Tab-separated table of C-alpha atoms in Angstrom:
chain	number	residue	atom	x	y	z
A	79	MET	CA	-0.642	-36.582	17.349
A	80	ALA	CA	2.265	-37.821	19.165
A	81	LEU	CA	4.496	-35.009	21.269
A	82	ASN	CA	7.535	-35.971	19.081
A	83	ALA	CA	6.126	-35.665	15.744
A	84	PRO	CA	8.809	-34.191	12.875
A	85	LYS	CA	8.541	-30.957	12.837
A	86	THR	CA	7.694	-30.202	8.785
A	87	ASP	CA	6.201	-27.188	8.993
A	88	VAL	CA	7.746	-23.853	10.675
A	89	ILE	CA	5.450	-20.972	12.193
A	90	LEU	CA	7.606	-17.399	12.668
A	91	PHE	CA	6.473	-15.173	14.425
A	92	VAL	CA	7.630	-11.356	13.561
A	93	HIS	CA	7.886	-8.663	15.831
A	94	GLY	CA	6.917	-5.390	15.468
A	95	LEU	CA	8.846	-1.515	16.080
A	96	SER	CA	10.638	-1.203	19.353
A	97	GLY	CA	9.301	-5.057	20.266
A	98	THR	CA	11.333	-8.039	21.181
A	99	ALA	CA	10.441	-11.751	19.906
A	100	ASP	CA	9.603	-12.524	23.700
A	101	GLY	CA	7.983	-9.261	24.691
A	102	THR	CA	5.683	-9.699	21.996
A	103	TRP	CA	4.929	-13.397	21.302
A	104	SER	CA	5.400	-15.445	24.265
A	105	LYS	CA	1.631	-15.700	25.212
A	106	MET	CA	0.963	-16.561	21.843
A	107	ILE	CA	3.745	-19.006	21.586
A	108	GLU	CA	2.749	-20.541	24.785
A	109	LEU	CA	-0.524	-21.516	23.770
A	110	PHE	CA	0.723	-23.004	20.705
A	111	LEU	CA	3.301	-24.849	21.998
A	112	ARG	CA	0.883	-26.403	24.772
A	113	ASP	CA	-1.373	-27.317	21.872
A	114	ASN	CA	-0.741	-30.572	20.681
A	115	LEU	CA	-2.576	-30.150	17.142
A	116	PHE	CA	0.365	-28.169	16.320
A	117	ALA	CA	2.761	-30.813	16.911
A	118	ARG	CA	4.230	-30.891	13.595
A	119	TYR	CA	5.169	-27.531	13.494
A	120	GLU	CA	8.146	-25.425	14.466
A	121	ILE	CA	7.631	-22.676	16.788
A	122	ASP	CA	10.043	-19.851	15.866
A	123	THR	CA	10.698	-16.138	15.877
A	124	TYR	CA	12.789	-13.389	13.911
A	125	GLU	CA	14.547	-10.451	16.045
A	126	TYR	CA	15.794	-7.216	14.260
A	127	PRO	CA	17.222	-4.459	16.118
A	128	THR	CA	14.493	-1.255	16.397
A	129	SER	CA	12.801	1.507	19.026
A	130	LYS	CA	11.178	3.881	18.777
A	131	ILE	CA	13.635	6.430	19.588
A	132	ARG	CA	17.449	6.706	17.908
A	133	VAL	CA	19.600	9.136	19.524
A	134	PRO	CA	22.009	11.035	16.512
A	135	LEU	CA	25.310	8.455	15.811
A	136	GLY	CA	23.306	5.813	17.778
A	137	ARG	CA	23.162	2.574	15.891
A	138	LYS	CA	21.580	2.377	12.508
A	139	MET	CA	18.420	1.495	12.009
A	140	PRO	CA	17.715	-1.075	8.994
A	141	GLY	CA	14.705	-0.385	6.851
A	142	ILE	CA	11.730	-2.423	5.488
A	143	PRO	CA	14.175	-3.698	2.356
A	144	GLU	CA	17.335	-5.049	5.062
A	145	LEU	CA	14.837	-6.202	7.522
A	146	ALA	CA	13.451	-8.540	5.125
A	147	GLU	CA	16.423	-9.912	3.787
A	148	GLY	CA	17.432	-10.531	7.294
A	149	LEU	CA	14.433	-12.220	7.485
A	150	ALA	CA	15.519	-14.506	3.910
A	151	SER	CA	18.254	-15.292	5.906
A	152	HIS	CA	16.465	-16.753	8.835
A	153	LEU	CA	14.746	-18.647	6.941
A	154	ASP	CA	16.970	-20.426	4.665
A	155	THR	CA	19.674	-20.958	7.497
A	156	TYR	CA	17.143	-22.286	9.801
A	157	HIS	CA	14.172	-23.830	7.654
A	158	SER	CA	14.902	-24.580	4.329
A	159	LYS	CA	14.096	-27.899	4.448
A	160	ARG	CA	10.649	-27.000	5.785
A	161	GLU	CA	7.381	-28.128	3.791
A	162	ASN	CA	5.283	-25.075	4.953
A	163	VAL	CA	6.756	-21.949	6.108
A	164	ILE	CA	3.672	-19.955	7.826
A	165	LEU	CA	4.800	-16.125	8.620
A	166	VAL	CA	2.742	-13.835	11.501
A	167	GLY	CA	4.029	-10.393	11.873
A	168	HIS	CA	2.783	-7.822	14.235
A	169	SER	CA	3.136	-3.987	12.452
A	170	LEU	CA	6.435	-3.286	11.214
A	171	GLY	CA	6.963	-7.149	11.227
A	172	GLY	CA	3.726	-7.413	9.017
A	173	LEU	CA	5.340	-5.606	6.185
A	174	VAL	CA	8.790	-6.539	6.881
A	175	LEU	CA	7.081	-10.079	6.365
A	176	ARG	CA	5.181	-8.663	2.832
A	177	TYR	CA	8.352	-7.140	1.327
A	178	PHE	CA	9.900	-10.606	2.018
A	179	ILE	CA	7.467	-12.339	0.179
A	180	VAL	CA	7.138	-9.890	-2.880
A	181	SER	CA	10.694	-10.292	-2.989
A	182	ALA	CA	10.269	-14.296	-2.796
A	183	PHE	CA	7.430	-14.433	-5.827
A	184	LYS	CA	9.723	-12.246	-8.172
A	185	LYS	CA	12.035	-14.725	-8.385
A	186	SER	CA	11.538	-17.575	-10.813
A	187	ALA	CA	12.777	-20.301	-8.163
A	188	PRO	CA	10.091	-22.571	-6.331
A	189	ASN	CA	9.277	-20.917	-2.601
A	190	ASN	CA	8.087	-22.736	0.668
A	191	ILE	CA	5.879	-20.072	1.517
A	192	ARG	CA	2.277	-21.047	2.531
A	193	ALA	CA	0.384	-18.510	4.603
A	194	ALA	CA	0.552	-15.097	5.828
A	195	ALA	CA	-1.445	-13.260	8.896
A	196	MET	CA	-0.422	-9.496	9.638
A	197	ILE	CA	-1.670	-8.532	12.813
A	198	ALA	CA	-2.501	-4.432	13.444
A	199	THR	CA	-0.053	-3.901	10.263
A	200	PRO	CA	0.105	-0.309	8.813
A	201	HIS	CA	-0.058	-0.945	4.946
A	202	ALA	CA	-1.060	2.580	4.578
A	203	GLY	CA	0.958	3.884	6.953
A	204	ALA	CA	0.566	4.744	10.784
A	205	ASP	CA	-0.170	7.958	11.958
A	206	LEU	CA	2.015	7.686	15.417
A	207	ALA	CA	4.962	7.686	13.065
A	208	ARG	CA	4.827	10.940	11.711
A	209	PHE	CA	4.690	12.365	14.914
A	210	GLY	CA	7.587	10.177	15.488
A	211	LYS	CA	9.749	10.986	12.483
A	212	THR	CA	10.189	14.812	14.070
A	213	LEU	CA	11.438	13.189	16.935
A	214	SER	CA	14.006	10.697	15.725
A	215	TRP	CA	16.914	11.541	14.194
A	216	GLY	CA	17.776	9.421	11.318
A	217	HIS	CA	14.884	6.719	12.117
A	218	SER	CA	14.198	4.700	8.802
A	219	HIS	CA	11.381	2.663	11.107
A	220	LEU	CA	9.917	5.402	11.465
A	221	LYS	CA	10.017	7.154	8.145
A	222	GLN	CA	8.955	4.180	6.158
A	223	LEU	CA	5.887	3.797	9.318
A	224	VAL	CA	4.732	7.226	8.078
A	225	LYS	CA	1.981	7.187	5.644
A	226	GLY	CA	2.509	8.211	2.309
A	227	HIS	CA	6.257	6.360	2.209
A	228	GLY	CA	6.882	4.982	-0.974
A	229	ILE	CA	8.182	1.730	0.258
A	230	LEU	CA	4.051	1.255	1.384
A	231	SER	CA	2.541	1.861	-1.692
A	232	SER	CA	5.011	0.015	-3.992
A	233	ILE	CA	4.647	-3.057	-1.321
A	234	LEU	CA	0.845	-2.530	-2.225
A	235	THR	CA	1.115	-2.674	-5.372
A	236	ASP	CA	3.423	-5.511	-5.920
A	237	TRP	CA	1.449	-7.820	-4.046
A	238	ALA	CA	-1.349	-6.936	-6.107
A	239	SER	CA	-0.053	-7.328	-9.840
A	240	LEU	CA	2.088	-10.731	-8.583
A	241	GLU	CA	-1.615	-11.861	-7.148
A	242	ILE	CA	-0.143	-13.004	-3.928
A	243	GLU	CA	-2.925	-13.635	-2.404
A	244	THR	CA	-4.335	-16.505	-5.195
A	245	LYS	CA	-0.483	-17.920	-4.512
A	246	ILE	CA	-0.684	-18.177	-0.685
A	247	LYS	CA	-3.335	-17.843	2.218
A	248	THR	CA	-3.348	-14.518	4.291
A	249	ILE	CA	-5.322	-13.389	6.964
A	250	TYR	CA	-5.576	-9.374	8.270
A	251	VAL	CA	-6.388	-8.811	11.884
A	252	THR	CA	-6.808	-5.635	13.108
A	253	GLY	CA	-7.740	-4.248	16.477
A	254	GLY	CA	-10.840	-2.707	17.554
A	255	VAL	CA	-9.221	0.483	19.489
A	256	ASP	CA	-6.184	0.617	17.694
A	257	ALA	CA	-4.960	4.009	17.980
A	258	VAL	CA	-1.974	3.376	16.037
A	259	VAL	CA	-3.135	1.683	13.030
A	260	SER	CA	-6.802	2.360	11.417
A	261	ARG	CA	-9.252	0.180	10.330
A	262	GLU	CA	-8.369	1.154	6.811
A	263	SER	CA	-4.869	1.040	6.931
A	264	SER	CA	-4.812	-2.916	8.444
A	265	MET	CA	-7.200	-3.833	5.957
A	266	PRO	CA	-5.622	-2.958	2.423
A	267	TYR	CA	-8.742	-3.698	0.173
A	268	TYR	CA	-7.899	-6.170	-2.335
A	269	GLY	CA	-10.338	-8.650	-3.305
A	270	GLY	CA	-10.758	-12.125	-1.551
A	271	VAL	CA	-9.000	-10.788	1.577
A	272	ASN	CA	-9.496	-12.845	5.000
A	273	PHE	CA	-10.084	-10.039	7.368
A	274	GLN	CA	-10.448	-9.834	11.408
A	275	ASN	CA	-11.448	-7.063	13.567
A	276	LEU	CA	-11.177	-8.392	17.754
A	277	ILE	CA	-12.898	-5.348	18.568
A	278	ASN	CA	-12.043	-4.864	22.420
A	279	TYR	CA	-8.596	-4.745	21.865
A	280	GLY	CA	-5.502	-2.100	20.908
A	281	HIS	CA	-2.286	-1.969	19.120
A	282	VAL	CA	-0.213	-3.638	21.551
A	283	ASP	CA	-2.820	-6.099	23.251
A	284	VAL	CA	-4.347	-7.683	20.289
A	285	ILE	CA	-1.206	-10.367	19.734
A	286	LYS	CA	-0.886	-11.032	23.636
A	287	PRO	CA	-3.757	-13.926	24.396
A	288	GLU	CA	-4.266	-14.738	27.966
A	289	HIS	CA	-5.463	-18.683	27.895
A	290	SER	CA	-6.843	-20.938	25.061
A	291	ASN	CA	-10.316	-19.809	24.357
A	292	ASP	CA	-8.777	-16.052	24.057
A	293	ILE	CA	-9.960	-14.438	20.425
A	294	ARG	CA	-6.853	-12.889	20.143
A	295	PHE	CA	-4.950	-17.163	20.165
A	296	LYS	CA	-8.000	-18.453	18.283
A	297	VAL	CA	-8.284	-16.441	15.032
A	298	LEU	CA	-4.883	-17.704	14.463
A	299	LYS	CA	-5.270	-20.888	15.416
A	300	LYS	CA	-8.390	-21.475	13.395
A	301	PHE	CA	-6.279	-19.975	10.539
A	302	VAL	CA	-3.592	-22.570	10.489
A	303	GLU	CA	-5.833	-25.256	11.195
A	304	GLU	CA	-7.702	-24.589	8.310
A	305	LEU	CA	-4.613	-24.219	5.549
A	306	PRO	CA	-5.475	-26.726	3.154
A	307	SER	CA	-3.006	-29.694	2.261
A	308	SER	CA	-1.576	-27.996	-0.664
A	309	LYS	CA	-0.131	-24.973	-0.991
A	310	LYS	CA	-1.785	-24.433	-4.365
A	311	PRO	CA	-4.759	-22.576	-4.720
A	312	ASP	CA	-8.258	-24.098	-4.082
A	313	ALA	CA	-9.882	-26.248	-6.662
A	314	GLY	CA	-11.423	-25.252	-9.564
A	315	PRO	CA	-9.878	-22.378	-12.256
A	316	LEU	CA	-7.302	-19.733	-11.358
A	317	LYS	CA	-9.330	-16.417	-12.371
A	318	THR	CA	-6.734	-13.995	-14.092
A	319	GLN	CA	-9.825	-11.573	-14.157
A	320	GLY	CA	-8.924	-8.539	-11.594
A	321	TRP	CA	-10.976	-7.702	-8.437
A	322	PRO	CA	-14.131	-5.850	-10.238
A	323	LEU	CA	-13.735	-3.711	-6.486
A	324	PHE	CA	-10.662	-2.716	-7.270
A	325	PHE	CA	-9.070	0.451	-5.577
A	326	ARG	CA	-5.375	0.519	-7.493
A	327	TYR	CA	-5.710	-0.753	-11.292
A	328	GLN	CA	-3.499	-3.681	-12.750
A	329	LEU	CA	-3.625	-4.593	-16.564
A	330	ASN	CA	-6.134	-7.747	-15.507
A	331	CYS	CA	-8.710	-5.060	-14.136
A	332	GLU	CA	-10.062	-3.346	-17.892
A	333	ASP	CA	-12.937	-5.479	-17.857
A	334	PHE	CA	-14.268	-3.997	-14.590
A	335	TYR	CA	-13.113	-0.511	-15.954
A	336	TYR	CA	-15.386	1.938	-16.984
A	337	ILE	CA	-14.203	4.217	-19.227
A	338	ARG	CA	-15.011	8.326	-19.321
A	339	ARG	CA	-14.215	11.028	-21.910
A	340	VAL	CA	-11.574	12.159	-19.309
A	341	ASP	CA	-9.891	8.604	-19.904
A	342	ASP	CA	-9.142	9.697	-23.369
A	343	ASP	CA	-8.114	13.208	-22.656
A	344	VAL	CA	-5.952	11.813	-19.799
A	345	GLU	CA	-4.331	9.502	-22.579
A	346	GLN	CA	-3.884	11.788	-25.412
A	347	ALA	CA	-2.089	14.261	-23.012
A	348	LEU	CA	0.470	11.637	-21.388
A	349	SER	CA	1.554	10.852	-25.553
A	350	GLY	CA	2.932	13.888	-25.844
A	351	SER	CA	3.488	15.985	-22.344
A	352	ASN	CA	3.753	15.797	-18.733
A	353	ILE	CA	0.633	15.883	-17.259
A	354	TRP	CA	-1.302	17.221	-13.581
A	355	LEU	CA	-4.859	15.639	-13.262
A	356	SER	CA	-6.923	17.493	-10.521
A	357	GLY	CA	-10.583	17.175	-9.018
A	358	PRO	CA	-12.296	16.123	-6.122
A	359	SER	CA	-11.776	13.269	-4.158
A	360	GLY	CA	-12.753	9.681	-4.945
A	361	MET	CA	-13.496	10.390	-8.368
A	362	GLY	CA	-10.750	8.364	-9.692
A	363	LYS	CA	-7.673	10.393	-10.556
A	364	THR	CA	-4.982	7.790	-9.455
A	365	VAL	CA	-6.932	5.015	-11.358
A	366	ALA	CA	-7.235	6.666	-14.448
A	367	LEU	CA	-3.769	7.884	-14.659
A	368	THR	CA	-2.120	4.703	-13.638
A	369	ARG	CA	-4.190	2.946	-16.107
A	370	ALA	CA	-3.046	5.324	-19.131
A	371	ILE	CA	0.449	4.986	-17.724
A	372	MET	CA	0.315	1.193	-17.503
A	373	LYS	CA	-1.229	0.560	-20.909
A	374	LYS	CA	1.422	2.396	-22.557
A	375	ASP	CA	4.066	0.051	-20.613
A	376	TRP	CA	6.144	2.534	-19.036
A	377	SER	CA	7.419	1.832	-14.868
A	378	VAL	CA	5.859	3.721	-12.594
A	379	TYR	CA	7.493	5.319	-9.383
A	380	TYR	CA	4.447	6.191	-6.936
A	381	PHE	CA	5.094	8.852	-4.489
A	382	SER	CA	1.989	9.834	-2.252
A	383	LEU	CA	3.125	12.954	0.098
A	384	ASP	CA	-0.564	13.461	2.656
A	385	GLY	CA	2.094	12.128	5.649
A	386	PHE	CA	4.407	14.953	5.180
A	387	LEU	CA	1.921	17.885	6.337
A	388	ASP	CA	4.595	20.264	7.787
A	389	LEU	CA	7.285	20.264	4.576
A	390	SER	CA	8.364	23.014	2.449
A	391	ALA	CA	7.948	22.311	-1.145
A	392	ILE	CA	11.435	22.056	-1.504
A	393	ASP	CA	11.312	19.637	1.480
A	394	LEU	CA	8.174	17.551	-0.413
A	395	MET	CA	10.561	17.496	-3.381
A	396	LYS	CA	13.641	15.615	-1.558
A	397	GLU	CA	11.671	13.743	-0.457
A	398	VAL	CA	10.899	12.358	-3.280
A	399	CYS	CA	14.062	11.922	-4.492
A	400	ARG	CA	14.773	10.505	-1.588
A	401	GLN	CA	12.578	7.960	-2.170
A	402	LEU	CA	13.200	7.554	-5.500
A	403	MET	CA	16.934	7.011	-4.317
A	404	ASP	CA	15.818	4.192	-1.804
A	405	ARG	CA	13.488	2.491	-4.530
A	406	LEU	CA	16.626	2.559	-7.023
A	407	CYS	CA	19.079	1.678	-4.162
A	408	VAL	CA	20.936	5.089	-4.879
A	409	SER	CA	23.209	6.616	-2.112
A	410	ASP	CA	20.990	9.907	-0.408
A	411	ALA	CA	24.183	11.014	0.579
A	412	GLN	CA	24.616	13.819	-1.634
A	413	LEU	CA	20.914	14.400	-0.767
A	414	ALA	CA	21.223	15.095	2.839
A	415	ALA	CA	23.262	17.996	1.825
A	416	ALA	CA	21.446	19.665	-0.481
A	417	ILE	CA	19.650	22.655	0.618
A	418	SER	CA	19.464	25.029	-2.741
A	419	LEU	CA	16.804	23.921	-5.328
A	420	ALA	CA	19.626	23.509	-8.095
A	421	GLU	CA	21.193	20.910	-5.812
A	422	VAL	CA	18.540	19.257	-4.969
A	423	LEU	CA	17.842	18.739	-8.959
A	424	ARG	CA	21.709	17.858	-9.656
A	425	CYS	CA	20.078	15.038	-7.047
A	426	PHE	CA	17.539	13.910	-9.354
A	427	SER	CA	19.243	14.610	-12.372
A	428	SER	CA	22.441	12.462	-10.771
A	429	THR	CA	19.844	9.266	-10.204
A	430	PHE	CA	18.258	9.594	-13.233
A	431	LEU	CA	21.466	9.066	-14.983
A	432	SER	CA	21.978	5.879	-12.713
A	433	VAL	CA	18.927	4.393	-14.414
A	434	THR	CA	19.643	1.268	-16.546
A	435	GLY	CA	17.484	-1.454	-18.377
A	436	GLN	CA	14.337	0.922	-18.326
A	437	LYS	CA	12.802	3.383	-21.655
A	438	ARG	CA	10.226	5.217	-19.837
A	439	MET	CA	9.704	6.016	-16.583
A	440	ALA	CA	6.570	7.854	-15.082
A	441	MET	CA	7.194	9.645	-11.879
A	442	PHE	CA	3.387	9.950	-10.292
A	443	ILE	CA	3.260	12.125	-7.012
A	444	GLU	CA	-0.442	12.576	-5.997
A	445	GLU	CA	-1.936	13.760	-2.565
A	446	ILE	CA	0.141	17.537	-2.129
A	447	PRO	CA	0.036	18.516	1.400
A	448	ILE	CA	0.331	22.000	0.731
A	449	VAL	CA	-1.960	24.725	1.839
A	450	SER	CA	-0.126	27.768	1.889
A	451	SER	CA	-0.920	29.707	-1.598
A	452	LYS	CA	3.195	30.792	-1.579
A	453	GLU	CA	4.124	27.230	-1.126
A	454	TYR	CA	2.051	25.909	-3.949
A	455	CYS	CA	3.336	28.120	-6.514
A	456	LYS	CA	7.073	27.455	-5.536
A	457	PHE	CA	5.744	23.673	-5.725
A	458	LEU	CA	4.414	24.588	-9.346
A	459	ASN	CA	8.382	26.226	-9.694
A	460	LEU	CA	9.715	22.854	-8.732
A	461	ALA	CA	6.977	20.828	-11.361
A	462	TYR	CA	8.569	22.884	-14.045
A	463	HIS	CA	11.845	22.825	-13.147
A	464	LEU	CA	11.609	18.645	-12.688
A	465	SER	CA	10.019	18.633	-15.955
A	466	MET	CA	13.478	19.997	-17.852
A	467	LEU	CA	15.490	17.610	-16.362
A	468	GLN	CA	14.542	15.434	-19.223
A	469	GLU	CA	17.326	17.636	-21.394
A	470	THR	CA	20.023	16.037	-18.892
A	471	CYS	CA	18.966	12.271	-19.141
A	472	LYS	CA	20.700	9.349	-21.342
A	473	ASP	CA	19.021	9.497	-24.484
A	474	ASN	CA	17.374	6.117	-23.714
A	475	LEU	CA	15.419	7.262	-20.634
A	476	GLN	CA	12.104	9.583	-21.055
A	477	VAL	CA	11.110	10.664	-17.833
A	478	VAL	CA	7.304	11.777	-17.305
A	479	TRP	CA	6.552	13.731	-14.652
A	480	VAL	CA	2.744	12.672	-13.192
A	481	PHE	CA	0.589	15.126	-10.960
A	482	SER	CA	-2.631	14.439	-9.179
A	483	SER	CA	-4.549	16.794	-6.535
A	484	ILE	CA	-7.574	17.739	-4.994
A	485	VAL	CA	-6.356	21.847	-5.577
A	486	ASP	CA	-6.674	22.958	-9.152
A	487	PRO	CA	-3.465	24.479	-9.496
A	488	LEU	CA	-4.557	26.641	-12.460
A	489	GLU	CA	-5.561	28.526	-9.261
A	490	PHE	CA	-2.444	29.181	-8.335
A	491	SER	CA	-0.447	29.437	-11.697
A	492	LYS	CA	0.255	33.582	-12.204
A	493	GLN	CA	2.398	35.037	-15.012
A	494	SER	CA	6.023	33.326	-13.767
A	495	HIS	CA	4.219	30.214	-14.762
A	496	VAL	CA	2.919	30.405	-18.001
A	497	LYS	CA	6.266	28.267	-19.249
A	498	LEU	CA	4.790	25.950	-17.224
A	499	LEU	CA	1.265	25.285	-19.286
A	500	GLU	CA	4.025	24.578	-21.394
A	501	ARG	CA	5.605	21.714	-20.087
A	502	TYR	CA	2.219	20.527	-18.628
A	503	ALA	CA	-0.920	19.734	-19.808
A	504	PHE	CA	-3.589	20.492	-17.170
A	505	LEU	CA	-6.653	18.293	-16.753
A	506	ASN	CA	-9.847	18.514	-14.454
A	507	ILE	CA	-12.377	15.039	-13.570
A	508	GLY	CA	-15.468	15.967	-12.505
A	509	VAL	CA	-18.268	14.660	-9.975
A	510	TRP	CA	-19.752	11.377	-11.936
A	511	GLU	CA	-23.160	11.733	-13.378
A	512	SER	CA	-26.145	9.118	-12.001
A	513	THR	CA	-26.155	7.464	-15.328
A	514	GLU	CA	-22.073	6.895	-14.921
A	515	LEU	CA	-22.554	5.264	-11.560
A	516	GLN	CA	-25.322	3.050	-12.453
A	517	GLU	CA	-23.625	1.550	-15.347
A	518	LEU	CA	-20.130	1.390	-13.297
A	519	PHE	CA	-22.281	-0.496	-10.918
A	520	GLN	CA	-24.175	-3.088	-13.482
A	521	LEU	CA	-20.362	-3.565	-14.405
A	522	VAL	CA	-18.744	-4.936	-10.939
A	523	ASP	CA	-22.975	-6.984	-10.229
A	524	ARG	CA	-22.111	-9.343	-13.205
A	525	GLU	CA	-19.587	-10.334	-10.772
A	526	VAL	CA	-20.259	-9.948	-6.951
A	527	LYS	CA	-24.084	-10.164	-7.665
A	528	THR	CA	-24.764	-8.221	-4.652
A	529	GLN	CA	-28.778	-8.905	-5.192
A	530	PHE	CA	-29.584	-5.536	-4.801
A	531	THR	CA	-33.716	-4.698	-5.721
A	532	ALA	CA	-34.181	-1.934	-8.026
A	533	GLU	CA	-34.990	0.692	-4.761
A	534	GLU	CA	-32.012	-0.775	-3.283
A	535	THR	CA	-29.577	-0.113	-5.912
A	536	SER	CA	-30.735	3.807	-6.727
A	537	GLN	CA	-30.343	4.130	-2.978
A	538	VAL	CA	-26.717	3.103	-3.439
A	539	ILE	CA	-25.985	5.208	-6.256
A	540	ILE	CA	-27.367	8.533	-4.475
A	541	GLY	CA	-25.330	7.926	-1.454
A	542	SER	CA	-22.358	7.377	-3.464
A	543	LYS	CA	-22.221	11.371	-3.629
A	544	GLY	CA	-20.875	11.117	-7.712
A	545	SER	CA	-17.833	9.049	-5.956
A	546	PRO	CA	-17.285	5.936	-7.843
A	547	ARG	CA	-14.993	4.894	-4.594
A	548	ASN	CA	-17.510	5.575	-2.879
A	549	LEU	CA	-20.265	2.996	-4.268
A	550	LYS	CA	-17.402	0.113	-4.265
A	551	LEU	CA	-16.942	0.621	-0.413
A	552	ILE	CA	-21.124	0.246	-0.284
A	553	VAL	CA	-20.727	-2.718	-2.074
A	554	LYS	CA	-17.628	-4.564	-0.626
A	555	ASN	CA	-19.266	-3.641	2.845
A	556	ARG	CA	-22.220	-5.208	1.296
A	557	LEU	CA	-20.737	-8.740	0.753
A	558	THR	CA	-19.360	-9.223	4.317
A	559	GLU	CA	-21.096	-10.787	6.783
A	560	VAL	CA	-21.993	-8.224	8.585
A	561	GLY	CA	-23.024	-5.792	5.699
A	562	SER	CA	-25.236	-8.899	4.643
A	563	LYS	CA	-27.275	-7.993	7.365
A	564	LYS	CA	-27.432	-4.313	7.610
A	565	SER	CA	-30.075	-1.537	5.524
A	566	ILE	CA	-28.401	0.683	2.953
A	567	PRO	CA	-28.725	3.124	5.022
A	568	GLU	CA	-26.411	1.448	7.462
A	569	LEU	CA	-23.766	0.283	4.798
A	570	ILE	CA	-23.964	3.799	3.154
A	571	SER	CA	-23.367	5.845	6.844
A	572	SER	CA	-20.504	2.812	7.368
A	573	VAL	CA	-18.287	3.974	4.160
A	574	PRO	CA	-15.817	6.690	6.290
A	575	VAL	CA	-15.650	10.896	5.003
A	576	SER	CA	-12.138	10.123	4.549
A	577	ALA	CA	-12.283	6.582	2.076
A	578	SER	CA	-12.955	9.054	-0.602
A	579	ASN	CA	-9.032	10.249	-0.324
A	580	ASP	CA	-7.492	9.337	-4.296
C-alpha cells in the first residue's frame, strides 16, 4: 500500500489515570506508523488532565462523563469525515471510550465507530482506587474507579442493554500480572467477547511493546487487521436472544432464565412494598431482583457499595445519594455539607423532586460492606427513613427501595426496627438444589452445546456447590480454547472463590 494513501480511517488512543498521550502510547504508535499495512489510518491520541493526587483547591478533575464529552468533541472536530473510527483505551481510558460509545449509540443518528480495544480496563473497578480515594482530596477519577461505583455499573448495564457487542467489534486485553486491575474486572463476562490475557505483563507495561514481533503490539495489530470490510455484524441473522451465560439480566435473556419459587415471591412482594432479599453469594439475588423490576418496566438505579469498606452507615447513604445526583445531573453541593440524618434525607428528597419523565424508579442497593452490628442497625434505621421519603415525592413518582445482602437483616432487627417490617418485605434465597442446577444446565446447554458427557455434567453440578453463578463460570471456561483442553476438576478449580459474589 502506498505511503501517501488517503487517511480514510483513524485509530485513536486514549491514555489512563495519571498518564499522557506520549508517555503511554509512544512505543505502540511508533510501531503502527512503521507498518505500511496501516497507511490508510490516521494515528491520533486524545489527551485529558489527570493525576493520581489532587491537592485541595487544585485544578478540578473532570469525571468520566465529562471526559467522554471531551472525546466526542475531539472526534467531531478532527475525525467526523472518517469512514471508520477505531478506539483504543488503557485503564481509565477504556472506561472513557466505553461511556462515549454507549452515549453515541443511545442517539438515533448514525456514527462511524467501528471497533474498540480496552486494555487493562477496570470495568468493575480497581483496588488501587480504593486506597487512592482516601488520600486524594475531591479526586473524581479515583472516586469513579472505586469498585462498586454507580457509573461503572451503569456503563456495564447500558453496554449490555444496547447490545454494543453486536454493533462494533471489541477486544478486551488484560495483563497476567496486573496488580491494579484484576482479571475479573478487566473482563466484563458478556457473551461473545474477544478476550486476550498477556500473561507476562502488568498494568503499565502491557501497552509498551518493544518491537514489531512483541505480543503486546501483535494482539492489537491482528485485531485491527481482521476487522471486516463493513461495520455491520457478520453475515447471518442477528440474534435477538440474550447470552445464555448472562450474569446481568436483560429481558432478551428470559428464555435462559430458570424460574424458582423465590421469583414468584419477589414479584409479588415488589408489587406492594419495598423489598430486602438476603442469602448466600452466587445464588442469583441480583438477577432475580433485576428481572422483577424490569418486567414491571421501572427505571432502575444500581448502587453497589462493596468498594466503601470503611464508611459508616450514614456515609454509605451519602455515597448513594451522591451517585444518584451524578446520574441525574443534580449538584451535590448541598450534600457535601450534610452531616445529620435529616440533612441527608433532605438531599434525597430534593433529588427525587428534580426527576421528570419517570413514573416509577427502583433504588437498588447491594453489597453492603458493614460488619459492625451497631452500624448495621443504623443502616437499617436509615433504610426505614428512606422508605418514608415517598410521602415527600411528587404524586407522579413512586420510589421503591430494593436491597440485596448476604447477611439476613432480621438478625439485627430489634424492637426499634419493628416499623421496618411494615415498610419492607424481607425474603431469603437459598442454595440451589442439584435438580435445579441440572435443569439450568440443560436450559443453557441447548444453546452453547458444551458436549459434556453425563458423568462430566454430574461433576459440574456437584462442583458448582449449589451456585448458578459457579455453574455458568465453569461452562464459560469450557467454551474457551484453553478451557476446552482442561479436565472437569481443572475447570472447577479455575472458578475463583470471589466469583460467587452477587
